[in-house]
XYZ file of C-alpha atoms in Angstrom:
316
model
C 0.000 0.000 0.000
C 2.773 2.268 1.124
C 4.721 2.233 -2.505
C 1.389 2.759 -4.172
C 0.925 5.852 -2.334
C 4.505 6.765 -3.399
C 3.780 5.971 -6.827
C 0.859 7.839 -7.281
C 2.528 10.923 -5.854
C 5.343 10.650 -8.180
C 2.722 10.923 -11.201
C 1.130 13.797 -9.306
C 4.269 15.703 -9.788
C 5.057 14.884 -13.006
C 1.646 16.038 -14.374
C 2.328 18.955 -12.330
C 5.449 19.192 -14.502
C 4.037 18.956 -17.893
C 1.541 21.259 -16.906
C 3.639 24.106 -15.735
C 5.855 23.353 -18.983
C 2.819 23.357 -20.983
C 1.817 26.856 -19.707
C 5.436 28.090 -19.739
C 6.095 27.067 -23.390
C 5.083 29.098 -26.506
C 3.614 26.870 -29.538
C 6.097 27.213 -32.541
C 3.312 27.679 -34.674
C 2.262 30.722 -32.702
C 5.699 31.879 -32.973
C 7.108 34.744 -35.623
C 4.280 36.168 -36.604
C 4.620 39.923 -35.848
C 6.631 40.260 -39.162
C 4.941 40.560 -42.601
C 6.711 40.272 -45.716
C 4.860 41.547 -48.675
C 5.859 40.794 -52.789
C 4.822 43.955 -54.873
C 3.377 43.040 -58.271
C 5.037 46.624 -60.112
C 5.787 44.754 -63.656
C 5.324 41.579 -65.270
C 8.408 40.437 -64.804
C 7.546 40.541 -60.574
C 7.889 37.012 -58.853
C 5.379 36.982 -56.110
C 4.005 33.562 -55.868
C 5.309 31.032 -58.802
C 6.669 31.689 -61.938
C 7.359 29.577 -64.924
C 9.932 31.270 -67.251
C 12.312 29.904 -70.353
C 15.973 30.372 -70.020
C 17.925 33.657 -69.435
C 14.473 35.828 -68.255
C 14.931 38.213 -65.992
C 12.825 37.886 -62.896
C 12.490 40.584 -60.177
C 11.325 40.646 -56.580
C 10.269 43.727 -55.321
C 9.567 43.279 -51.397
C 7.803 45.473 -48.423
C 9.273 43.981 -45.017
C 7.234 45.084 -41.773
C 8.477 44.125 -38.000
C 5.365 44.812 -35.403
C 7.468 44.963 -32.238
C 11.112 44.427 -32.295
C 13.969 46.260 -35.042
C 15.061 44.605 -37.293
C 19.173 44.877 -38.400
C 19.270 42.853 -41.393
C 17.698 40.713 -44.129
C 18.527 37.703 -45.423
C 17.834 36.557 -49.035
C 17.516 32.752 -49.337
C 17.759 30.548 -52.986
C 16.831 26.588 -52.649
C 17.662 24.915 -55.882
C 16.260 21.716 -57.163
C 14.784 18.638 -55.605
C 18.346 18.668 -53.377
C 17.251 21.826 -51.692
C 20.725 22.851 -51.407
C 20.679 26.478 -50.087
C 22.732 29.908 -50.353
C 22.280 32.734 -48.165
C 22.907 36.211 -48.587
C 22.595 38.658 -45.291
C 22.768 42.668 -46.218
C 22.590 45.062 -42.602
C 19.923 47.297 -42.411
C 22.202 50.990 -42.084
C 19.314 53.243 -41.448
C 17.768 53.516 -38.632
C 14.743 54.787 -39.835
C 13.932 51.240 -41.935
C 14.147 49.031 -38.277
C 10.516 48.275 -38.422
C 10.024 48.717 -42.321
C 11.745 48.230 -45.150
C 11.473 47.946 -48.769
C 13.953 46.314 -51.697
C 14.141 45.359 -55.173
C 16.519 42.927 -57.370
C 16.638 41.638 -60.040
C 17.506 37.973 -61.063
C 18.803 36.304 -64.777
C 17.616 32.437 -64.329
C 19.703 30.146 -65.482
C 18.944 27.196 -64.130
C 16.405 24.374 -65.042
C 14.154 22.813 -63.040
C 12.182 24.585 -60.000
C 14.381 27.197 -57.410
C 12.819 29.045 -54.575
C 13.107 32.349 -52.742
C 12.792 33.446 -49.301
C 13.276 36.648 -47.620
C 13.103 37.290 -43.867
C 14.655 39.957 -41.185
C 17.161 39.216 -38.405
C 17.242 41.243 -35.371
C 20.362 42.779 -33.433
C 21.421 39.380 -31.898
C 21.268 37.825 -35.615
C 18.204 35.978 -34.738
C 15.189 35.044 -37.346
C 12.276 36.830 -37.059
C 10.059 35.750 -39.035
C 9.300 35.412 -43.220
C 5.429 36.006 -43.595
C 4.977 32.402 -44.268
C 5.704 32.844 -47.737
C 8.111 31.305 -50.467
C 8.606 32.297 -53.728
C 9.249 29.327 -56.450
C 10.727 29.823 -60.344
C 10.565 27.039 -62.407
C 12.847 27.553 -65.953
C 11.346 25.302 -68.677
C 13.824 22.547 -69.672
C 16.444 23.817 -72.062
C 18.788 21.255 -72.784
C 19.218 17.034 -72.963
C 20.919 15.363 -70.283
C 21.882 12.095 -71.270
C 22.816 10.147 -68.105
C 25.377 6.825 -67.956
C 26.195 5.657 -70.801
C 28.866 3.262 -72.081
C 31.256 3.328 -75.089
C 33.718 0.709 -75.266
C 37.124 1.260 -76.550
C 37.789 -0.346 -79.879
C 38.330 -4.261 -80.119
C 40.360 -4.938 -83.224
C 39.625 -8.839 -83.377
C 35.551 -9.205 -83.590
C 34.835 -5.033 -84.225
C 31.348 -5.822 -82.355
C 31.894 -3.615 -79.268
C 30.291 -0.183 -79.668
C 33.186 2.159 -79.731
C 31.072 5.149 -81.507
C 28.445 7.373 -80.240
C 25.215 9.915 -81.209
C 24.917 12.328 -79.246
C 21.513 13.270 -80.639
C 20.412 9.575 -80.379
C 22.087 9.222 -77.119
C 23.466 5.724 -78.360
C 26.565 3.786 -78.944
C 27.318 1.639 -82.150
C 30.081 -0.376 -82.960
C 32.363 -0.802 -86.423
C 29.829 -3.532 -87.877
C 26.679 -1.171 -87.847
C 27.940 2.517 -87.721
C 28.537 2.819 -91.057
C 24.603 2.660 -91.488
C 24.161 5.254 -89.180
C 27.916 7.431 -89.352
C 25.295 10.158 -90.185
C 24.333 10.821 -86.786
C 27.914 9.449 -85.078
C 29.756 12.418 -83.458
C 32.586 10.382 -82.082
C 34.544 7.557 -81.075
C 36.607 5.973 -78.392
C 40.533 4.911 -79.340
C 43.787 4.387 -77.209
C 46.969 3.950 -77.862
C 49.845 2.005 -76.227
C 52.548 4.894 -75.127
C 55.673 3.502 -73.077
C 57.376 5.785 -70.238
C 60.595 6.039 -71.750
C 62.145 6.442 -68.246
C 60.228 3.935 -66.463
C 59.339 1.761 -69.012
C 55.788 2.086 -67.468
C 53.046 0.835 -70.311
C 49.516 3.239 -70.284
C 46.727 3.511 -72.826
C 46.057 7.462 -73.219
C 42.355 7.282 -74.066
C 40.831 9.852 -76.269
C 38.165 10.732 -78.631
C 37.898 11.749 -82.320
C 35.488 12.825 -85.033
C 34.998 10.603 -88.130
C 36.574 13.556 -90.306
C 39.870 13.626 -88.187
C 42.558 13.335 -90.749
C 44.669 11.370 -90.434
C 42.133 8.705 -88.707
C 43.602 7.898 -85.120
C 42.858 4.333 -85.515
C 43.330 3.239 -88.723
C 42.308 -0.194 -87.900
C 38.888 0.953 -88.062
C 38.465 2.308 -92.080
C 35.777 4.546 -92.020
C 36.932 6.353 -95.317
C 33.890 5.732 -96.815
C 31.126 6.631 -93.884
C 29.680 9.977 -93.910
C 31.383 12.093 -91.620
C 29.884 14.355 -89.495
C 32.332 17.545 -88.384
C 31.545 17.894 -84.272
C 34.418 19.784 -82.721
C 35.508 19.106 -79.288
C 37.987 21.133 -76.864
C 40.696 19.102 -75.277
C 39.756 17.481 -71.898
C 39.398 19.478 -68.777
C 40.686 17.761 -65.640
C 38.724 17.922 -62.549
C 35.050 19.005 -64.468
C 32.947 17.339 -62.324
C 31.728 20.245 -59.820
C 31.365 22.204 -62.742
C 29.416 19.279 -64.850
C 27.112 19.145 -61.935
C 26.632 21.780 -60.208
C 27.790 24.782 -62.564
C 25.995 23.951 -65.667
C 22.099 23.967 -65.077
C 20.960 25.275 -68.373
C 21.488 25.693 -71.543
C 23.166 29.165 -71.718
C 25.418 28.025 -68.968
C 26.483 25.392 -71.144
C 27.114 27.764 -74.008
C 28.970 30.330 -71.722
C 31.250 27.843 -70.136
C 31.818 26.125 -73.728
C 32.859 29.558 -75.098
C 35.732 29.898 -72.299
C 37.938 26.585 -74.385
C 39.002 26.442 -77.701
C 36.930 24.236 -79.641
C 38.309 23.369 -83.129
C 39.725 19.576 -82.133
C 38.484 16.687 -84.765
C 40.406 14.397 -82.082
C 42.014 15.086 -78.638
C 45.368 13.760 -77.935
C 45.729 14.727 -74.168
C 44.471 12.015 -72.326
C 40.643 12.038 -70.548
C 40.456 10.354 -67.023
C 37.597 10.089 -64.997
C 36.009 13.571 -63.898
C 37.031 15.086 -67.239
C 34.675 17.191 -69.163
C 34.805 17.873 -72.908
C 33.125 20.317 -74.345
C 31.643 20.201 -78.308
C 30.411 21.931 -80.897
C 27.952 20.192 -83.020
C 27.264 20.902 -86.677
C 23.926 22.442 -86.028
C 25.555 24.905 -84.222
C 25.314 23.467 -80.474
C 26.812 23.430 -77.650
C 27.497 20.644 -75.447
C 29.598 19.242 -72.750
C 30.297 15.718 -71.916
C 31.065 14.387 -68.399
C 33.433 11.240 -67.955
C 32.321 9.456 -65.309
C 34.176 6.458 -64.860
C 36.396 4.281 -66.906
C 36.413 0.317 -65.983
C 35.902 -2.775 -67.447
C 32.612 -5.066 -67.939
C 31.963 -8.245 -66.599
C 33.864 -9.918 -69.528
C 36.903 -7.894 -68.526
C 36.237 -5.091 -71.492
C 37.239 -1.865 -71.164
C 34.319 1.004 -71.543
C 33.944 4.814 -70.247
C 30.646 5.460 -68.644
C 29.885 9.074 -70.212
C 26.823 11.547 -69.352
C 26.322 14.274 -71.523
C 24.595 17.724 -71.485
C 23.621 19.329 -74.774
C 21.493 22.618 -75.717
C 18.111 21.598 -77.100
């Protein structure tokens, strides 16, 4: 009887616990709601809700921030990109006094990225504390603008059976090998080749791989006669070491992909350098675009044949 009465007083206090706490604590949801942040509709080109644009449009976001009861010292302007949600920040202080409780800002954005990014813009107060961002967020979606062509493999040449597909479309987004590109060299843009280079120091053996167009003259690898395909002229830059940051997360659209093309030289019917995994290339098709394409790995299949495992990102 004794440790029931002691039990029951211990729950006794702790309801007396969770009540006090319950009284003491303030409901998040209740929380931040003496600031208002208003988006101004003042052109067509004003983002205040969601906005679907093309490529390169200019977006602007014309705000009205009030703060009910505390000052407010500076104001943060948030970007989430893509279905990652990776965010940026960018905090500006508030100089004059007179804008502590209201304040009101315009800028202007060029979007060049595809695929959905959202906006956010709140006040912090003197301690650098959130305040509050009118339960509102902006979202831009840019309408797709180029092909991404994800994973593929092209398998360096085999001299004995010619079966493995050592040539690739980029339009088709497809591999062929020497028995059936001839009947489609039309729409080939390159091909895989290596040669054996000795290290005349070390006596070390490598294969250098590389790619070339079908009008590369002389032909790199001569073993494969393609003297009488069509040949269609794509131009590539030489490889760039260390592209993958920029393959991923620098071009999102198609005039990134023509801006960051336009920094290399691209005049190369064949590069000689040597691509490794995380190389880029960038190319030039005959149509007159622009693409980049991303080496992901290079290993061998199951049979013990050697392939690269390519993505590629081209203008539409």
């Amino acid at each position: 009887m004794k440790s029931k009465k002691i039990l029951i007083s211990c729950l006794f206090m702790v309801a007396i616990g969770l009540s006090s706490c319950k009284k003491d604590s303030e409901n998040i949801f209740n929380m931040f709601t003496d600031v208002t942040v208003t988006y101004n509709a003042v052109s067509e080109l004003s983002l205040t809700d969601y906005k679907l644009v093309k490529d390169g449009d200019i977006i602007n976001i014309d705000y009205t921030i009030t703060s009910a009861k505390e000052d407010m010292y500076s104001i943060t302007f948030e970007r989430s990109v893509g279905s990652t949600n990776t965010q940026t920040r960018t905090t500006t202080a508030i100089t004059d006094p007179n804008q502590r409780r209201q304040i009101s800002g315009q800028m202007s954005l060029k979007m060049q990225r595809d695929g959905k990014t959202s906006f956010r813009i709140y006040p912090l107060n003197q301690a650098g504390y959130f305040m509050g961002d009118g339960g509102k967020t902006l979202t831009v979606e840019v309408s797709p603008s180029y092909i991404h062509t994800v994973n593929r493999r092209v398998y360096f040449p085999d001299t004995a059976t010619r079966v493995a597909p050592a040539f690739f479309s980029i339009k088709k987004g497809e591999a062929f090998s020497y028995t059936n590109g001839q009947a489609n060299a039309a729409d080939i843009d390159f091909g895989l080749y290596r040669r054996l280079t000795i290290n005349p120091t070390t006596g070390q053996i490598t294969y250098p791989a590389n790619i070339y167009a079908l009008d590369a003259n002389p032909n790199p690898l001569t073993v494969y006669d393609v003297s009488t395909w069509t040949k269609r002229s794509t131009k590539f830059s030489a490889p760039v070491t260390g592209g993958t940051n920029i393959y991923r997360n620098t071009i999102g659209s198609s005039s990134v992909i023509e801006e960051e093309a336009k920094k290399r030289t691209i005049n190369l019917t064949q590069t000689t350098s040597n691509f490794v995994a995380g190389s880029i290339v960038y190319f030039l098709t005959p149509e007159g675009k622009y693409g980049v394409i991303h080496i992901n790995s290079i290993t061998k299949d199951l049979d013990g044949k050697p392939y690269a495992d390519i993505s590629i990102k081209t203008q539409k």
